[in-house]
Amino acid sequence: MDFLPLNKWLPNLKRPLVIAGPCSAESHEQMMSTAREIAKIPDVRIFRAGIWKPRTRPNCFEGVGEEGLKWLSDVKAETGLLTTTEVANTQHVELALKHGVDILWIGARTTVSPFAVQEIADALKGTNIPVMVKNPVNQDLALWIGALERMAGAGINKIAAIHRGFSTGDTSKYRNLPLWKIPMELKSKFQDLPIICDPSHIAGRRDLISYVCQKAMDADMEGLMVETHINPTKALSDAAQQVTPEALAAIIEGLSLRTEFGVDRNFEQELDLLRGQVDRVDLEILEALKTRTDIITKIGLAKKEKNIMPLQIQRMDELMKKRLDLGKNLGLTESFVKDIYDTIHSESVRIQSQIVNDFDSKK
């Protein structure tokens, strides 16, 4: 896929690109008063607002519809901010283009449906309007990539990905778990793809937004999309995760923007030494994993001889608890240790299942 850098479709861009505006367009006054305050913040380039709101259950506020697009036009005319809104079908695309919306985004609920994404891609052929694609609600990187590929297949190269967290069902301080490794894997596959963070949907609480914004900058993401409302507590949707324009300005001002490379030669040499140590430790880890795999193979052969099933849940649960306790005593986080041993256990079960059942590993 051919991705045009953000600074090619947004001239004079500073890092980070900041997109701000209310979760939903609620009234002309709400839109204009919010936009006027946001426009005073130099780092904000794009005004966002939801026109159609896909809600989990009916009889909730589901957006004002086409009338809100007229309000977006008024925002652009008065403030000079570019505008963006979410589209979920062909009709949304046609109306957004008709009213001069500058950038479109595809929401998390839409990204999960290849049919819907393809419908939008077909409607966008020949436009090359910038499109931002949110990750799907579930942790499926392939679905996210597939949606990006469908946009690229429509001839669009002004594409960005939006990381808005994932719904996992786990209890957490976040509304949607950030699972930073997934957008990082996306970035490693497509290094030219701009990734923008949506801290509002990750946090679900305005008091966490500043922290998530900084995490996004530390992960080298190019931008932030922050839900901003003139009176957040009275918002008709997602009130708890919206901030005031004043709070947004403070969040941006407080960001620490770090560089990838240092200018101090001694510092770079020190880093090289430390990275060399990491390389040696990684080699030791891989050699230990190979030794562990050899032992697992012997266990599999012994189980096959005694006709014992490869997966023993109670043993795995006991082992996980012991490893988590060991990790905690060593100062490692529970989630880190759990992720590692989930992967190790999955590979152990695969190896033993292959041995016990005489599976051909090449099939």
Coordinates of N, CA, C and O in Angstrom, one line a residue, residues 264-353:
D264 N 23.9 13.7 21.6 CA 25.0 13.6 22.5 C 25.8 12.3 22.1 O 25.2 11.2 22.3
R265 N 27.0 12.4 21.6 CA 27.7 11.2 21.1 C 28.0 10.2 22.3 O 27.9 9.0 22.1
N266 N 28.3 10.7 23.5 CA 28.6 9.9 24.6 C 27.3 9.1 25.0 O 27.3 7.9 25.3
F267 N 26.2 9.8 24.9 CA 24.9 9.2 25.2 C 24.6 8.1 24.2 O 24.2 7.0 24.6
E268 N 24.8 8.3 22.9 CA 24.6 7.3 21.9 C 25.5 6.1 22.2 O 25.1 4.9 22.0
Q269 N 26.7 6.3 22.6 CA 27.6 5.2 22.9 C 27.1 4.4 24.1 O 27.2 3.1 24.1
E270 N 26.7 5.1 25.1 CA 26.1 4.4 26.2 C 24.9 3.5 25.9 O 24.8 2.4 26.3
L271 N 24.0 4.1 25.0 CA 22.9 3.3 24.5 C 23.3 2.1 23.8 O 22.7 1.0 23.9
D272 N 24.3 2.2 22.9 CA 24.8 1.1 22.2 C 25.3 0.0 23.1 O 25.1 -1.2 22.8
L273 N 26.0 0.4 24.2 CA 26.5 -0.6 25.2 C 25.3 -1.4 25.8 O 25.3 -2.6 26.0
L274 N 24.3 -0.6 26.2 CA 23.1 -1.2 26.9 C 22.4 -2.1 25.9 O 21.9 -3.1 26.3
R275 N 22.2 -1.6 24.6 CA 21.6 -2.4 23.6 C 22.3 -3.7 23.4 O 21.7 -4.8 23.1
G276 N 23.6 -3.7 23.4 CA 24.4 -4.9 23.3 C 24.1 -5.9 24.4 O 24.0 -7.1 24.2
Q277 N 23.9 -5.3 25.6 CA 23.5 -6.2 26.8 C 22.2 -6.8 26.5 O 21.9 -8.0 26.8
V278 N 21.2 -6.0 26.0 CA 19.9 -6.6 25.7 C 20.0 -7.7 24.7 O 19.3 -8.7 24.8
D279 N 20.8 -7.5 23.6 CA 21.0 -8.5 22.6 C 21.5 -9.8 23.2 O 21.0 -10.9 22.9
R280 N 22.4 -9.7 24.2 CA 23.0 -10.9 24.8 C 21.9 -11.6 25.7 O 21.8 -12.9 25.7
V281 N 21.2 -10.8 26.4 CA 20.1 -11.4 27.2 C 19.0 -12.1 26.3 O 18.5 -13.2 26.6
D282 N 18.7 -11.4 25.2 CA 17.7 -12.0 24.3 C 18.2 -13.4 23.7 O 17.4 -14.3 23.6
L283 N 19.5 -13.5 23.5 CA 20.1 -14.8 23.0 C 19.9 -15.8 24.1 O 19.5 -17.0 23.8
E284 N 20.2 -15.4 25.3 CA 20.0 -16.4 26.4 C 18.5 -16.8 26.6 O 18.3 -18.0 26.8
I285 N 17.6 -15.9 26.4 CA 16.2 -16.2 26.5 C 15.8 -17.2 25.4 O 15.1 -18.2 25.6
L286 N 16.3 -16.9 24.2 CA 15.9 -17.8 23.0 C 16.5 -19.2 23.2 O 15.9 -20.2 22.9
E287 N 17.8 -19.3 23.7 CA 18.4 -20.6 24.0 C 17.6 -21.3 25.1 O 17.4 -22.5 25.0
A288 N 17.2 -20.6 26.1 CA 16.4 -21.2 27.2 C 15.0 -21.7 26.7 O 14.6 -22.8 27.0
L289 N 14.4 -21.0 25.7 CA 13.2 -21.4 25.2 C 13.4 -22.6 24.3 O 12.5 -23.5 24.3
K290 N 14.5 -22.7 23.6 CA 14.8 -23.9 22.8 C 14.9 -25.1 23.8 O 14.4 -26.2 23.5
T291 N 15.7 -24.9 24.9 CA 15.8 -26.0 25.9 C 14.4 -26.4 26.4 O 14.1 -27.6 26.6
R292 N 13.6 -25.5 26.7 CA 12.2 -25.7 27.2 C 11.4 -26.5 26.2 O 10.7 -27.5 26.5
T293 N 11.5 -26.1 24.9 CA 10.8 -26.8 23.9 C 11.3 -28.3 23.7 O 10.4 -29.2 23.5
D294 N 12.5 -28.5 23.9 CA 13.0 -29.9 23.8 C 12.4 -30.7 25.0 O 12.1 -31.9 24.8
I295 N 12.3 -30.1 26.2 CA 11.7 -30.8 27.3 C 10.3 -31.1 27.0 O 9.8 -32.2 27.3
I296 N 9.6 -30.1 26.5 CA 8.1 -30.2 26.2 C 7.9 -31.4 25.2 O 7.0 -32.2 25.3
T297 N 8.9 -31.5 24.2 CA 8.8 -32.6 23.3 C 8.9 -33.9 24.0 O 8.1 -34.9 23.6
K298 N 9.8 -34.0 24.9 CA 10.0 -35.3 25.7 C 8.7 -35.6 26.5 O 8.3 -36.8 26.6
I299 N 8.1 -34.5 27.0 CA 6.8 -34.7 27.8 C 5.7 -35.2 26.8 O 4.9 -36.1 27.2
G300 N 5.7 -34.7 25.6 CA 4.7 -35.1 24.7 C 4.8 -36.6 24.3 O 3.9 -37.3 24.2
L301 N 6.1 -37.0 24.1 CA 6.4 -38.4 23.8 C 5.9 -39.3 24.9 O 5.4 -40.4 24.7
A302 N 6.2 -38.9 26.2 CA 5.8 -39.7 27.3 C 4.3 -39.8 27.4 O 3.8 -40.8 27.8
K303 N 3.6 -38.7 27.2 CA 2.1 -38.7 27.2 C 1.6 -39.6 26.2 O 0.6 -40.3 26.4
K304 N 2.2 -39.6 25.0 CA 1.7 -40.4 23.9 C 1.8 -41.9 24.3 O 0.9 -42.7 24.1
E305 N 3.0 -42.2 24.9 CA 3.2 -43.6 25.3 C 2.2 -44.1 26.3 O 1.7 -45.2 26.3
K306 N 1.8 -43.2 27.2 CA 0.8 -43.5 28.3 C -0.6 -43.2 28.0 O -1.5 -43.3 28.8
N307 N -0.8 -42.7 26.7 CA -2.2 -42.3 26.2 C -2.8 -41.2 27.1 O -4.0 -41.4 27.6
I308 N -2.1 -40.2 27.4 CA -2.5 -39.1 28.3 C -2.8 -37.9 27.4 O -2.0 -37.6 26.4
M309 N -3.9 -37.1 27.6 CA -4.2 -36.0 26.8 C -3.2 -34.9 26.9 O -2.6 -34.7 28.0
P310 N -2.9 -34.2 25.8 CA -1.9 -33.1 25.8 C -2.2 -31.9 26.7 O -1.3 -31.3 27.2
L311 N -3.5 -31.6 26.8 CA -3.9 -30.4 27.5 C -4.4 -30.7 28.9 O -5.4 -31.5 29.0
Q312 N -3.8 -30.2 29.9 CA -4.3 -30.5 31.3 C -4.5 -29.1 32.0 O -3.5 -28.5 32.4
I313 N -5.7 -28.7 32.0 CA -6.1 -27.4 32.5 C -5.6 -27.1 33.9 O -5.0 -26.0 34.2
Q314 N -5.8 -28.0 34.8 CA -5.5 -27.8 36.2 C -4.0 -27.5 36.3 O -3.6 -26.6 37.0
R315 N -3.2 -28.3 35.6 CA -1.7 -28.2 35.7 C -1.3 -26.8 35.1 O -0.5 -26.1 35.7
M316 N -2.0 -26.4 34.0 CA -1.6 -25.1 33.4 C -2.0 -23.9 34.3 O -1.3 -22.9 34.5
D317 N -3.2 -24.0 35.0 CA -3.6 -23.0 35.9 C -2.6 -22.9 37.1 O -2.3 -21.8 37.5
E318 N -2.2 -24.0 37.6 CA -1.3 -24.0 38.8 C 0.1 -23.4 38.3 O 0.7 -22.6 39.1
L319 N 0.5 -23.8 37.1 CA 1.8 -23.3 36.7 C 1.7 -21.8 36.4 O 2.7 -21.1 36.8
M320 N 0.6 -21.3 35.9 CA 0.5 -19.9 35.6 C 0.5 -19.1 36.9 O 1.2 -18.1 37.0
K321 N -0.2 -19.6 38.0 CA -0.2 -18.9 39.2 C 1.2 -18.8 39.8 O 1.6 -17.8 40.3
K322 N 2.0 -19.9 39.8 CA 3.3 -19.9 40.3 C 4.2 -18.9 39.5 O 5.0 -18.2 40.1
R323 N 4.1 -18.9 38.2 CA 4.9 -18.0 37.4 C 4.5 -16.5 37.6 O 5.4 -15.6 37.7
L324 N 3.2 -16.3 37.8 CA 2.8 -14.9 38.1 C 3.4 -14.4 39.5 O 3.8 -13.3 39.6
D325 N 3.4 -15.4 40.5 CA 3.9 -15.0 41.8 C 5.4 -14.8 41.7 O 6.0 -13.8 42.3
L326 N 6.1 -15.6 40.9 CA 7.6 -15.4 40.7 C 7.8 -14.1 40.0 O 8.8 -13.3 40.5
G327 N 7.1 -13.8 39.0 CA 7.3 -12.5 38.3 C 7.0 -11.3 39.2 O 7.8 -10.3 39.1
K328 N 6.0 -11.4 40.0 CA 5.7 -10.3 40.9 C 6.8 -10.1 41.9 O 7.2 -9.0 42.2
N329 N 7.4 -11.2 42.4 CA 8.5 -11.1 43.4 C 9.7 -10.5 42.7 O 10.6 -9.9 43.4
L330 N 9.8 -10.6 41.4 CA 11.0 -10.1 40.6 C 10.7 -8.6 40.2 O 11.6 -8.0 39.5
G331 N 9.5 -8.1 40.5 CA 9.2 -6.8 40.1 C 8.6 -6.6 38.7 O 8.5 -5.5 38.1
L332 N 8.1 -7.8 38.1 CA 7.5 -7.7 36.8 C 6.0 -7.6 36.9 O 5.4 -8.1 37.9
T333 N 5.4 -6.9 36.0 CA 3.9 -6.7 36.0 C 3.2 -8.0 35.7 O 3.7 -8.8 34.9
E334 N 2.0 -8.2 36.3 CA 1.3 -9.5 36.1 C 0.9 -9.6 34.6 O 1.0 -10.7 34.0
S335 N 0.5 -8.5 34.0 CA 0.0 -8.6 32.6 C 1.2 -9.0 31.7 O 1.0 -9.8 30.7
F336 N 2.4 -8.5 31.9 CA 3.6 -8.9 31.1 C 3.9 -10.4 31.2 O 4.0 -11.0 30.2
V337 N 3.9 -10.9 32.5 CA 4.2 -12.3 32.7 C 3.1 -13.2 32.1 O 3.4 -14.2 31.4
K338 N 1.9 -12.7 32.2 CA 0.7 -13.5 31.7 C 0.8 -13.6 30.2 O 0.6 -14.7 29.6
D339 N 1.1 -12.5 29.5 CA 1.2 -12.5 28.1 C 2.3 -13.4 27.6 O 2.1 -14.2 26.6
I340 N 3.4 -13.4 28.3 CA 4.5 -14.3 27.9 C 4.1 -15.8 28.0 O 4.3 -16.6 27.1
Y341 N 3.6 -16.1 29.2 CA 3.3 -17.5 29.4 C 2.0 -18.0 28.7 O 1.9 -19.2 28.4
D342 N 1.1 -17.1 28.4 CA 0.0 -17.5 27.5 C 0.6 -18.0 26.2 O 0.1 -19.0 25.6
T343 N 1.5 -17.3 25.6 CA 2.2 -17.7 24.4 C 3.0 -19.0 24.5 O 2.9 -19.9 23.7
I344 N 3.7 -19.0 25.6 CA 4.5 -20.3 25.8 C 3.6 -21.5 26.0 O 3.9 -22.5 25.4
H345 N 2.5 -21.3 26.7 CA 1.6 -22.5 26.9 C 1.0 -22.9 25.6 O 0.8 -24.1 25.4
S346 N 0.6 -21.9 24.8 CA -0.1 -22.2 23.5 C 0.9 -23.0 22.7 O 0.5 -24.0 22.0
E347 N 2.2 -22.6 22.6 CA 3.1 -23.4 21.8 C 3.4 -24.8 22.4 O 3.5 -25.8 21.7
S348 N 3.4 -24.9 23.7 CA 3.6 -26.2 24.4 C 2.5 -27.2 24.0 O 2.7 -28.3 23.7
V349 N 1.2 -26.6 24.1 CA 0.1 -27.5 23.7 C 0.1 -27.9 22.3 O -0.2 -29.0 21.9
R350 N 0.5 -27.0 21.4 CA 0.6 -27.3 20.0 C 1.6 -28.4 19.7 O 1.3 -29.4 19.0
I351 N 2.8 -28.3 20.4 CA 3.8 -29.3 20.2 C 3.3 -30.7 20.7 O 3.4 -31.7 20.0
Q352 N 2.7 -30.7 21.9 CA 2.3 -32.0 22.5 C 1.1 -32.6 21.7 O 1.1 -33.8 21.5
S353 N 0.2 -31.7 21.2 CA -0.9 -32.2 20.4 C -0.4 -32.8 19.1 O -0.9 -33.9 18.7

